[in-house]
Short mmCIF file of C-alpha atoms (C1' of nucleotides) in Angstrom, two decimals:
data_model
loop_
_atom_site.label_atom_id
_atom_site.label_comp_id
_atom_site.label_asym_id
_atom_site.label_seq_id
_atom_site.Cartn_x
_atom_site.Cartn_y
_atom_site.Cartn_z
CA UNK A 85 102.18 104.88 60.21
CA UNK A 86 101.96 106.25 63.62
CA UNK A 87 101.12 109.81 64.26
CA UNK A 88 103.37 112.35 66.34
CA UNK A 89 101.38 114.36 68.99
CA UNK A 90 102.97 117.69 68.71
CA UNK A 91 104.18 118.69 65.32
CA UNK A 92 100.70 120.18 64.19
CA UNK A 93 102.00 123.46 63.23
CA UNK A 94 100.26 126.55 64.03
CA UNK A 95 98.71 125.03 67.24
CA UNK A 96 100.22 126.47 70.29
CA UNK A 97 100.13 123.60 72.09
CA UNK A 98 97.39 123.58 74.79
CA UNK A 99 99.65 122.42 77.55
CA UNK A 100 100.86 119.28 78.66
CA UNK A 101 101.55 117.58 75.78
CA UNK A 102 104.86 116.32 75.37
CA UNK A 103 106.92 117.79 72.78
CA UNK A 104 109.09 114.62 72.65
CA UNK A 105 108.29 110.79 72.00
CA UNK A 106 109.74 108.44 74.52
CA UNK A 107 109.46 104.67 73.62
CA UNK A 108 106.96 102.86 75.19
CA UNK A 109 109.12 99.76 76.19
CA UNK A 110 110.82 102.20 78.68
CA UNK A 111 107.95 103.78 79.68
CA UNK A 112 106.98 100.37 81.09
CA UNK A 113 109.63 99.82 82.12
CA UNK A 114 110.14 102.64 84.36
CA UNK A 115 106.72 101.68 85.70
CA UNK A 116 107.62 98.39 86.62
CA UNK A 117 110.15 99.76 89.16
CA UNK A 118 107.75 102.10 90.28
CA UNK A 119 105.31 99.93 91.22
CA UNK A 120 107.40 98.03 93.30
CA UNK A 121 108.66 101.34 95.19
CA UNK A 122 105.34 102.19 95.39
CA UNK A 123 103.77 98.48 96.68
CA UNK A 124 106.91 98.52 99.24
CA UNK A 125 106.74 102.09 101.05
CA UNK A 126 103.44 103.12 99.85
CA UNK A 127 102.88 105.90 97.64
CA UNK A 128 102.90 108.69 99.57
CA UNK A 129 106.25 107.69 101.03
CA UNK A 130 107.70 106.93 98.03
CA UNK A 131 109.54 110.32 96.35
CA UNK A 132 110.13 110.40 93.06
CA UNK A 133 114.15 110.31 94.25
CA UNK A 134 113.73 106.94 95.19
CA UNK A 135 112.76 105.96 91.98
CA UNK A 136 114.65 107.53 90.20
CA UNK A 137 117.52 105.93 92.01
CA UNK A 138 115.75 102.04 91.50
CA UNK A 139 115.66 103.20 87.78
CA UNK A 140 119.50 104.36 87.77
CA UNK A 141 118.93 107.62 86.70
CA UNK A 142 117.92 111.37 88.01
CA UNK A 143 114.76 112.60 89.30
CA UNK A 144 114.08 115.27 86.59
CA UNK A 145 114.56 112.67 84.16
CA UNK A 146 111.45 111.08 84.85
CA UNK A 147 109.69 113.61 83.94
CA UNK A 148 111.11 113.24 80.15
CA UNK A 149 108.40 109.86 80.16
CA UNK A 150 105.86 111.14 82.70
CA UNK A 151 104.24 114.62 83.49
CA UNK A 152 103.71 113.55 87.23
CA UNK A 153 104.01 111.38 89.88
CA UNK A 154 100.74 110.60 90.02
CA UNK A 155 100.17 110.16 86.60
CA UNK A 156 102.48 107.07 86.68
CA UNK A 157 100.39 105.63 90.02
CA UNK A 158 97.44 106.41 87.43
CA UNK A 159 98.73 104.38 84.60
CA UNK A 160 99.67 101.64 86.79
CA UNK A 161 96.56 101.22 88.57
CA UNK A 162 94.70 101.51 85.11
CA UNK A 163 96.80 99.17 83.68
CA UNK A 164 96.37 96.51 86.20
CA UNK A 165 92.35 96.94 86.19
CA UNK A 166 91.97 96.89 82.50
CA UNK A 167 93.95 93.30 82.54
CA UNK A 168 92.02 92.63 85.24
CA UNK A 169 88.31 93.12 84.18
CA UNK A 170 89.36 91.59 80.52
CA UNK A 171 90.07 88.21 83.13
CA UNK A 172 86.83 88.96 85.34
CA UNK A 173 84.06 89.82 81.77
CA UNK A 174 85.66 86.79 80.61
CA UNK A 175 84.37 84.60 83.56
CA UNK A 176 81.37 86.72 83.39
CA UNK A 177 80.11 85.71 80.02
CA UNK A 178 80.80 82.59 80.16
CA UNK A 179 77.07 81.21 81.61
CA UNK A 180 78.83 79.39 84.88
CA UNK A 181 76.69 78.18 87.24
CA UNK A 182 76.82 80.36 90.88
CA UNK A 183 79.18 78.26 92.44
CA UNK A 184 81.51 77.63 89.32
CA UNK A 185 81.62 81.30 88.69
CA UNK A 186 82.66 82.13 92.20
CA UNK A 187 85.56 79.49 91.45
CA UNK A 188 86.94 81.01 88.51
CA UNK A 189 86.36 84.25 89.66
CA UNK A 190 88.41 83.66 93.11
CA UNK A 191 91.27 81.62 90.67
CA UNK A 192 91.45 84.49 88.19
CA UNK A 193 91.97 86.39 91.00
CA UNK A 194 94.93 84.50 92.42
CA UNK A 195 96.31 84.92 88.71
CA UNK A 196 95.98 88.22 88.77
CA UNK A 197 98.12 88.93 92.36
CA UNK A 198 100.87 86.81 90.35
CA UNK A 199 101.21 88.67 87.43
CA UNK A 200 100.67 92.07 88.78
CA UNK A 201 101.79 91.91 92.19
CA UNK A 202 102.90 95.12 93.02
CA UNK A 203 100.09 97.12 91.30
CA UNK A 204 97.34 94.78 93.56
CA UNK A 205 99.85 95.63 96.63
CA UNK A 206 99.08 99.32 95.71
CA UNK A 207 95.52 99.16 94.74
CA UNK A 208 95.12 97.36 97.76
CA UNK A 209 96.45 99.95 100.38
CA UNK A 210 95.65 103.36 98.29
CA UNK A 211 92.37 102.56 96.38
CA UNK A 212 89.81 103.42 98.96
CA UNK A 213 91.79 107.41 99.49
CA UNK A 214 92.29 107.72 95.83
CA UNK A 215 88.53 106.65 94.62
CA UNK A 216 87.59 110.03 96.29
CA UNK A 217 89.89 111.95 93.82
CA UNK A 218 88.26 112.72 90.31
CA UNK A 219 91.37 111.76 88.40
CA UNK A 220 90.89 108.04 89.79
CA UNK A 221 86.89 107.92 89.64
CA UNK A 222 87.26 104.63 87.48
CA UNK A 223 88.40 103.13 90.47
CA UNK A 224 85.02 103.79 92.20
CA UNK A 225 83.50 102.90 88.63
CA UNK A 226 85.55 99.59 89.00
CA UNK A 227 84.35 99.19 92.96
CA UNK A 228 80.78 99.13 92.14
CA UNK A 229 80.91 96.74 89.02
CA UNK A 230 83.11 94.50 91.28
CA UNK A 231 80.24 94.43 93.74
CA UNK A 232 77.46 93.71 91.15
CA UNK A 233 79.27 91.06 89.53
CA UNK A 234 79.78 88.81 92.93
CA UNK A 235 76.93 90.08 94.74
CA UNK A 236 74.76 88.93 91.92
CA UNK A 237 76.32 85.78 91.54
CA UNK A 238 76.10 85.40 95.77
CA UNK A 239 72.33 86.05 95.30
CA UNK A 240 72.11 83.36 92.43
CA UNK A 241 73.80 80.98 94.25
CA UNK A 242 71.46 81.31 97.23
CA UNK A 243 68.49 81.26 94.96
CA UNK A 244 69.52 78.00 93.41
CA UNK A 245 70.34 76.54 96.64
CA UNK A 246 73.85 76.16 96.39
CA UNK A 247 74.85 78.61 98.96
CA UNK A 248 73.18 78.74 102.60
CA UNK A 249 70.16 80.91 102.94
CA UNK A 250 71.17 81.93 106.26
CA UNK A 251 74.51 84.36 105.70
CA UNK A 252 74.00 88.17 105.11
CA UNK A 253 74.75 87.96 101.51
CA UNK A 254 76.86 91.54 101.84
CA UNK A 255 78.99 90.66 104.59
CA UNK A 256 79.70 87.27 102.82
CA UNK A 257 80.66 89.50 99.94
CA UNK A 258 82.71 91.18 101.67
CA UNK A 259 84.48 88.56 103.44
CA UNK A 260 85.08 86.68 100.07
CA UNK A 261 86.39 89.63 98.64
CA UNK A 262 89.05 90.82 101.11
CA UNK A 263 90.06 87.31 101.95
CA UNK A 264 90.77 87.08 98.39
CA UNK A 265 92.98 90.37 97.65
CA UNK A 266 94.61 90.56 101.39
CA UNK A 267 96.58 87.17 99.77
CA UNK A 268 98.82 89.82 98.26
CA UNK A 269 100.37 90.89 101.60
CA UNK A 270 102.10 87.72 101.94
CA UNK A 271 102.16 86.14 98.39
CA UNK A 272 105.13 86.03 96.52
CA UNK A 273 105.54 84.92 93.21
CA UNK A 274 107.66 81.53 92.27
CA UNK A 275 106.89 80.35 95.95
CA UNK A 276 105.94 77.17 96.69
CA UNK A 277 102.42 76.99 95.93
CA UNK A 278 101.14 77.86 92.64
CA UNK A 279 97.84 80.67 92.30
CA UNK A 280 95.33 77.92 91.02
CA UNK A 281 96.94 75.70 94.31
CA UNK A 282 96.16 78.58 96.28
CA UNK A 283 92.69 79.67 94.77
CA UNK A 284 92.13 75.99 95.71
CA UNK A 285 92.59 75.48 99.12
CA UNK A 286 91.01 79.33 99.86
CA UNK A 287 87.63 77.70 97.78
CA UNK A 288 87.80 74.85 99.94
CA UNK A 289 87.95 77.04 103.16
CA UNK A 290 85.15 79.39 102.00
CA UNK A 291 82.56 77.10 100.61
CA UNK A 292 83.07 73.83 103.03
CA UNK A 293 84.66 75.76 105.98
CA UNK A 294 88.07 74.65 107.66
CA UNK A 295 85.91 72.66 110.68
CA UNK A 296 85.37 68.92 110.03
CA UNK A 297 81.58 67.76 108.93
CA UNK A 298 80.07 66.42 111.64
CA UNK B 19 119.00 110.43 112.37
CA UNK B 20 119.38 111.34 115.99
CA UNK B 21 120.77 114.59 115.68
CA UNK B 22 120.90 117.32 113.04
CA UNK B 23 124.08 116.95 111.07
CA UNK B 24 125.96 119.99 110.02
CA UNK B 25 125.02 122.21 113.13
CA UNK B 26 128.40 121.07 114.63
CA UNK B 27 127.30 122.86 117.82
CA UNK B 28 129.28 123.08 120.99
CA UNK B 29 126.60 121.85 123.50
CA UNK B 30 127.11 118.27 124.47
CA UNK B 31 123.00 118.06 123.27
CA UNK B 32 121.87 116.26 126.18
CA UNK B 33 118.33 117.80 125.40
CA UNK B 34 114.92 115.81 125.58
CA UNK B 35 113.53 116.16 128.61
CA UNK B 36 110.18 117.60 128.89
CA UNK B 37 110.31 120.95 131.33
CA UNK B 38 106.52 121.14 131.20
CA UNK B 39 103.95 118.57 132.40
CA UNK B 40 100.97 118.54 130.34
CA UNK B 41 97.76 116.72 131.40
CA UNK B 42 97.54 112.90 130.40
CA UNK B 43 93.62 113.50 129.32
CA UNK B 44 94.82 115.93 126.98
CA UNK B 45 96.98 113.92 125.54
CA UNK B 46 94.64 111.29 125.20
CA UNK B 47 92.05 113.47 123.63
CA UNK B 48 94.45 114.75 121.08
CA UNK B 49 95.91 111.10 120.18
CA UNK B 50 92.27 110.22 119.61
CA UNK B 51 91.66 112.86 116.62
CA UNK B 52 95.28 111.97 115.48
CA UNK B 53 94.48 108.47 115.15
CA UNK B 54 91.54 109.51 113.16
CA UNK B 55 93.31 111.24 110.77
CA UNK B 56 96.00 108.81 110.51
CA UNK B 57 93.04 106.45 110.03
CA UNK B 58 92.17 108.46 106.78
CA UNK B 59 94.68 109.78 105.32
CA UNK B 60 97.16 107.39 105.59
CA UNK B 61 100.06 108.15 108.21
CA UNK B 62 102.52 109.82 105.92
CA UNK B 63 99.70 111.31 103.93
CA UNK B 64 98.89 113.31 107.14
CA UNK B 65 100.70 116.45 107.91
CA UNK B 66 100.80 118.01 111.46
CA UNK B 67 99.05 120.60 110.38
CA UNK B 68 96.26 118.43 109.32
CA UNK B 69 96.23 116.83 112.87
CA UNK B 70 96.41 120.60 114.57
CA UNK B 71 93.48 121.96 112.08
CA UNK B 72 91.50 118.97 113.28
CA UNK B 73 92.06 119.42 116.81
CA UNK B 74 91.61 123.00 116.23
CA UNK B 75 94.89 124.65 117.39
CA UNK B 76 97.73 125.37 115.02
CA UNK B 77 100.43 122.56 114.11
CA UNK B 78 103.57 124.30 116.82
CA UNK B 79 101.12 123.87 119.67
CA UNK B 80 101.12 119.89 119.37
CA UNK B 81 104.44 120.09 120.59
CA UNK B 82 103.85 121.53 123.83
CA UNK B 83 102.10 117.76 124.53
CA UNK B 84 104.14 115.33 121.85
CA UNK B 85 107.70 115.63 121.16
CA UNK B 86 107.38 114.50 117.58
CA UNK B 87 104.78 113.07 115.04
CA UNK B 88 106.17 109.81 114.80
CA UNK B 89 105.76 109.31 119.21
CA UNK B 90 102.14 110.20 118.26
CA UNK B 91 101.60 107.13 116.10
CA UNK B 92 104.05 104.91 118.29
CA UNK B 93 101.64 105.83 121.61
CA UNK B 94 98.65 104.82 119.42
CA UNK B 95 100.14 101.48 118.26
CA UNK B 96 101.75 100.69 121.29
CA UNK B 97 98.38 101.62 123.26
CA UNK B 98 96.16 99.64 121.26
CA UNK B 99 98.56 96.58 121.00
CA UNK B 100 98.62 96.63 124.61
CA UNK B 101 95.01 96.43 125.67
CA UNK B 102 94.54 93.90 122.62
CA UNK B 103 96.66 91.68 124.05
CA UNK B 104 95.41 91.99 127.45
CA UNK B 105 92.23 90.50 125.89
CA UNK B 106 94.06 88.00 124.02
CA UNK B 107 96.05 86.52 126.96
CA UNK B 108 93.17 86.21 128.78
CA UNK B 109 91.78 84.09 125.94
CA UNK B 110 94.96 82.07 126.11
CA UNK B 111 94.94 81.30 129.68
CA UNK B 112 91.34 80.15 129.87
CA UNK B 113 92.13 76.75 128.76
CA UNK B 114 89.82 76.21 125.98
CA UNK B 115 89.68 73.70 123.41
CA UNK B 116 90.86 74.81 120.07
CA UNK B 117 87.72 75.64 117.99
CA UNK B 118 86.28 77.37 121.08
CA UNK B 119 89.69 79.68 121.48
CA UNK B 120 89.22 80.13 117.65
CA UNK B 121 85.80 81.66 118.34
CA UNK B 122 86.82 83.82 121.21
CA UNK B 123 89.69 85.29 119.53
CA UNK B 124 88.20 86.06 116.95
CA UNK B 125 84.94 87.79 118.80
CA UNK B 126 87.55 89.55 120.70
CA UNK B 127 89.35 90.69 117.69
CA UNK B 128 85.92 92.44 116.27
CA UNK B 129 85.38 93.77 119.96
CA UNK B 130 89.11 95.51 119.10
CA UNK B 131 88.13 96.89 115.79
CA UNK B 132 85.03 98.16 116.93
CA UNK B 133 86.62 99.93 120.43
CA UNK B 134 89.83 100.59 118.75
CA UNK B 135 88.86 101.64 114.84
CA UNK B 136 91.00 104.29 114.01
CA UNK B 137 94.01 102.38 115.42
CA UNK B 138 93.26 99.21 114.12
CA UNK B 139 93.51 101.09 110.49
CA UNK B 140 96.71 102.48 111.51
CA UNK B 141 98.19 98.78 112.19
CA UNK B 142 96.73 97.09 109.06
CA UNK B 143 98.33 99.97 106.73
CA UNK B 144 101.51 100.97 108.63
CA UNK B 145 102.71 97.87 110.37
CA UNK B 146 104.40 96.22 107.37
CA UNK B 147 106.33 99.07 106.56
CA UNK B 148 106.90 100.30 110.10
CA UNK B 149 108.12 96.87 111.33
CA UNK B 150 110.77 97.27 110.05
CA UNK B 151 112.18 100.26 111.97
CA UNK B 152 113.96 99.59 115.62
CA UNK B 153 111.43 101.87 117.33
CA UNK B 154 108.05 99.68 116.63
CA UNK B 155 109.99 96.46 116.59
CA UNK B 156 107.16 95.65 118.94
CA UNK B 157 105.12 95.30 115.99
CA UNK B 158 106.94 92.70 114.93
CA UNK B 159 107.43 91.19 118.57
CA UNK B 160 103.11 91.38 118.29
CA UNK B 161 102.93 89.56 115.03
CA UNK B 162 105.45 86.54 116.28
CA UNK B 163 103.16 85.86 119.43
CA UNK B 164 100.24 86.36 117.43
CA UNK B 165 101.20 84.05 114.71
CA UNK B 166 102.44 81.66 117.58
CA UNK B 167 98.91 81.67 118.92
CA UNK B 168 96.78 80.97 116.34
CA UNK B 169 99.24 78.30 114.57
CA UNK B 170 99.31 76.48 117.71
CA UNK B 171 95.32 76.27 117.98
CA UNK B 172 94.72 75.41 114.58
CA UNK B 173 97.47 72.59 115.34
CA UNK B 174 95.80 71.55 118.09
CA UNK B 175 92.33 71.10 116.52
CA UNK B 176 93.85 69.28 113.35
CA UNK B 177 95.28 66.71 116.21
CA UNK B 178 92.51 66.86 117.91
CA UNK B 179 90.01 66.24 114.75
CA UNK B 180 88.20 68.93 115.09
CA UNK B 181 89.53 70.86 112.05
CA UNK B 182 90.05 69.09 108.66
CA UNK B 183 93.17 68.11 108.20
CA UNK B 184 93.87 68.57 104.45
CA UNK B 185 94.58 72.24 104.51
CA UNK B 186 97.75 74.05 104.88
CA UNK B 187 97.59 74.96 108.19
CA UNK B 188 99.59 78.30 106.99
CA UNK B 189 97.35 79.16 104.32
CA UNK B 190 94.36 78.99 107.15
CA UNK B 191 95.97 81.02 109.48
CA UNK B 192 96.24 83.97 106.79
CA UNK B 193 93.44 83.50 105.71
CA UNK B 194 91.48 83.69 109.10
CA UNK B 195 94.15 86.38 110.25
CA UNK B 196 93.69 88.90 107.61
CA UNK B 197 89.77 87.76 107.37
CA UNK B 198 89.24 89.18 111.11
CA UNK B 199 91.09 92.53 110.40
CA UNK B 200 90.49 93.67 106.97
CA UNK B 201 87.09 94.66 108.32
CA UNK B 202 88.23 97.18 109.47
CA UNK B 203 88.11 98.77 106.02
CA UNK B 204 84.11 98.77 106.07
CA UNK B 205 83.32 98.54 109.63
CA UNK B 206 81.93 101.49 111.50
CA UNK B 207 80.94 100.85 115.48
CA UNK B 208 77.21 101.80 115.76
CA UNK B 209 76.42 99.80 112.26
CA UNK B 210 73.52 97.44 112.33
CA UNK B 211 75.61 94.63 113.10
CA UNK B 212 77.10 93.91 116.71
CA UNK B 213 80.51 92.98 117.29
CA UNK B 214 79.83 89.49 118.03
CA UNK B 215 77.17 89.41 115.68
CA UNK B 216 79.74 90.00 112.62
CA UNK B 217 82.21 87.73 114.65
CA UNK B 218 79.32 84.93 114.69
CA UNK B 219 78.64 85.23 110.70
CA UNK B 220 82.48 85.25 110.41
CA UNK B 221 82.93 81.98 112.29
CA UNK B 222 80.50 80.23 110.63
CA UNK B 223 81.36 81.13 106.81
CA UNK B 224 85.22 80.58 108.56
CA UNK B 225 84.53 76.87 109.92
CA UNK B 226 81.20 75.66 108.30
CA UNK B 227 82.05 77.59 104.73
CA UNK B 228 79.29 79.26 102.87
CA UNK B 229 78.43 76.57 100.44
CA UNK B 230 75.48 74.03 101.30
CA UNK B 231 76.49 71.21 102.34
CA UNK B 232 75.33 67.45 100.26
"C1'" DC C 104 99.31 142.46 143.99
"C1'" DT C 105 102.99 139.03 142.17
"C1'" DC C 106 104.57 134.44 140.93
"C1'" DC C 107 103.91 130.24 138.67
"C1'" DT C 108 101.99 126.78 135.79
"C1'" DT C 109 99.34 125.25 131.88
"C1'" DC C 110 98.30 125.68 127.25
"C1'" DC C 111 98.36 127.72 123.13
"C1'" DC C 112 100.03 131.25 119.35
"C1'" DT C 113 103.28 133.70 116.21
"C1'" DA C 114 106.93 133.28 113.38
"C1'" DA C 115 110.36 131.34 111.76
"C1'" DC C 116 113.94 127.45 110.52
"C1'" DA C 117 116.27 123.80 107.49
"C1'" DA C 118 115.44 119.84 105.00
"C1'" DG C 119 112.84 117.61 101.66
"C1'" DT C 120 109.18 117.72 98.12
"C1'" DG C 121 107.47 117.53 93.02
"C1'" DT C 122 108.61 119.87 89.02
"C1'" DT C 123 110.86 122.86 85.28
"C1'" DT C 124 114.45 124.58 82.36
"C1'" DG C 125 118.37 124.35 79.57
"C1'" DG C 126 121.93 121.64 78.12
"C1'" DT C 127 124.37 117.54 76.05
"C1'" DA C 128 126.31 112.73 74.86
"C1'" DG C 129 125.50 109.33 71.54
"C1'" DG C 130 123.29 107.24 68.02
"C1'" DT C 131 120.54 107.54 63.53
"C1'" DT C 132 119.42 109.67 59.33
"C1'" DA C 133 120.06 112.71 55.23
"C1'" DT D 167 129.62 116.02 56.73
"C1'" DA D 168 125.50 118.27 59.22
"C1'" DA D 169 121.00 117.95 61.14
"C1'" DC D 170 118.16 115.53 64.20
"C1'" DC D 171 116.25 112.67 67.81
"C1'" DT D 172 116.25 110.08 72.06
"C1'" DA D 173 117.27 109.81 76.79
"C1'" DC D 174 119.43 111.51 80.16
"C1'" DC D 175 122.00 115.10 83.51
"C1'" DA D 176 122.75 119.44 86.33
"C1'" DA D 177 120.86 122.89 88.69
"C1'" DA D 178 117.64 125.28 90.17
"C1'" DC D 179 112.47 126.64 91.34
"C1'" DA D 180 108.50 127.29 94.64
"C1'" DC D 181 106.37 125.02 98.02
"C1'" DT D 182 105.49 121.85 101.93
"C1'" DT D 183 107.27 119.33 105.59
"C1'" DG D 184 108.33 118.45 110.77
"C1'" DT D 185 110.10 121.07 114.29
"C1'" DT D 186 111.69 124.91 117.39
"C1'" DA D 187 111.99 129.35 120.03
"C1'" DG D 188 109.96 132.99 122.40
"C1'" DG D 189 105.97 135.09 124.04
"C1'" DG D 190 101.56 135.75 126.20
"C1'" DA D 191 96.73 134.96 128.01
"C1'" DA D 192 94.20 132.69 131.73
"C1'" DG D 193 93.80 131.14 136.22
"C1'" DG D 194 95.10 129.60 140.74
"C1'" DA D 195 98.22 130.19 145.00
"C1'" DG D 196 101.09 132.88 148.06
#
DNA sequence: CTCCTTCCCTAACAAGTGTTTGGTAGGTTA
DNA sequence: TAACCTACCAAACACTTGTTAGGGAAGGAG
């Protein structure tokens, strides 16, 4: 029941449409490895020799599943922030109170840097270069609905009195934010603390600080 | 990769001495607009072209003053690592209790970003990576002291009672570390917000926490 | 004037880059 | 059996990369 791309006829084939079918299980496969070149030299110093040789096979024969280099960074990152926003509108619809809703958004984070580790590790050091580029405008797109979502709930919280009055509500954004996603530089999966142990203890430090009550 | 393999030439290749002096303020000027590009592009991202167009000369002419574009980005690091730690030491040696060295490193680390920007970029993309090679293992040398420092204060004030003492002490000293520097990513000197102004907000989201406290 | 130094340009180099083309081993299907 | 498809290899392509060599303009010193 699935359809072939490519064996309409009399169509001559705009362009870069491949006139084979890999399987998709190797596709992501092949991604997987890629992504982890990519999170561990960065993208730019990753050729696609390098992963060609982490995938055991030749650099032209990448090309029989992808068209480009970047087209696999672009079907990573896409990849990752479609999982990712189906976790975040999740929390989002959910009615949560402000603080609650900063909770589960921080510990769907955490989730998130476990399962897709590598992909975070890239977003995280290429998004703000790449969100200039047309091809990657949905990462802008995903930026600015990022920033609504917890800068509304910030504003909320403040309103209801749950979070102080006195903070510049963008820089605590901010600081929230990158405190969250910078976890990824260090975090390794199957360590010794767990992503809800970890979105945990970072809650704790941002909403009742790390100094004792006095 | 020393030498060029292959030219199997007859000259002992005792070559790499500089038979020209250039001025040091040159330099300097040029390392500044390279750091800026680094800053933006990503270090590998940047050709020496790019630098050269930017500087407005052509890319050959660089190497009347720089021997190579990797001793560009080691005198930035090495630079800005050096007068950073000048400020840090000094920090150290004043002999303060814990949660007041807490707050002067970390003002001090936002008077680094906003004097040192560009390099400050450089470091919190590159270092990872470039850690790992022999000729920045001062990077690494940096990150043992600095981890040494901070682990030590935070140790101090959790004997002392003056931080709680539930927390990973670990987890807090990522999560302040990478708090202080990933602003880097959004801060730009001349902003509305001072230095110590952003350093203030930071310390008191950082030790009070943002929530309000019942 | 000539000599020398500083600073840059012109023009190339070899290695490495992403990508394309044509071919082919091995399995599946007719 | 033959035809076909998937997934790869081998070899090249055009281009970009960091880097080098030789030359020359400008200016000061003798």
């Amino acid at each position: 029941m699935r359809e072939r791309p490519g064996d309409n006829g009399t169509v001559p084939t705009a362009k870069k449409k491949p006139n084979v079918s890999p399987s998709p299980e190797r596709r992501r496969e092949l991604l997987d490895t890629a992504a982890e070149v990519f999170a561990a030299q960065g993208y730019n110093a990753t050729t696609v020799r390098k992963i060609a040789d982490a995938a055991g096979m030749l650099a032209g024969s990448l090309y029989y599943h992808f068209d480009s280099k970047e087209s696999m960074l672009d079907e990573i990152l896409a990849t990752f922030l479609d999982e990712l926003w189906t976790g975040y509108d999740t929390v989002l619809a959910a009615g949560l109170g402000p603080r609650e809703t900063i909770e589960a958004l921080v510990t769907e984070s955490f989730r998130e840097i476990d399962r897709h580790r590598a992909a975070v590790a890239i977003y995280q050091k290429e998004a703000r270069t790449l969100a200039t580029q047309p091809r990657f405008g949905y990462l802008a797109d995903s930026q600015t609905k990022f920033e609504e979502a917890w800068l509304g709930t910030l504003e909320r919280g403040v309103a209801d009195g749950v979070f102080r009055a006195g903070l510049d509500i963008r820089l605590t954004y901010r600081f929230i934010r990158d405190t969250v996603w910078v976890a990824v530089s260090w975090y390794r999966p199957g360590g010794q603390h767990s992503p809800e142990e970890i979105a945990r203890q970072y809650l704790s430090m941002v909403l009742d600080g790390v100094a004792v009550r006095t």
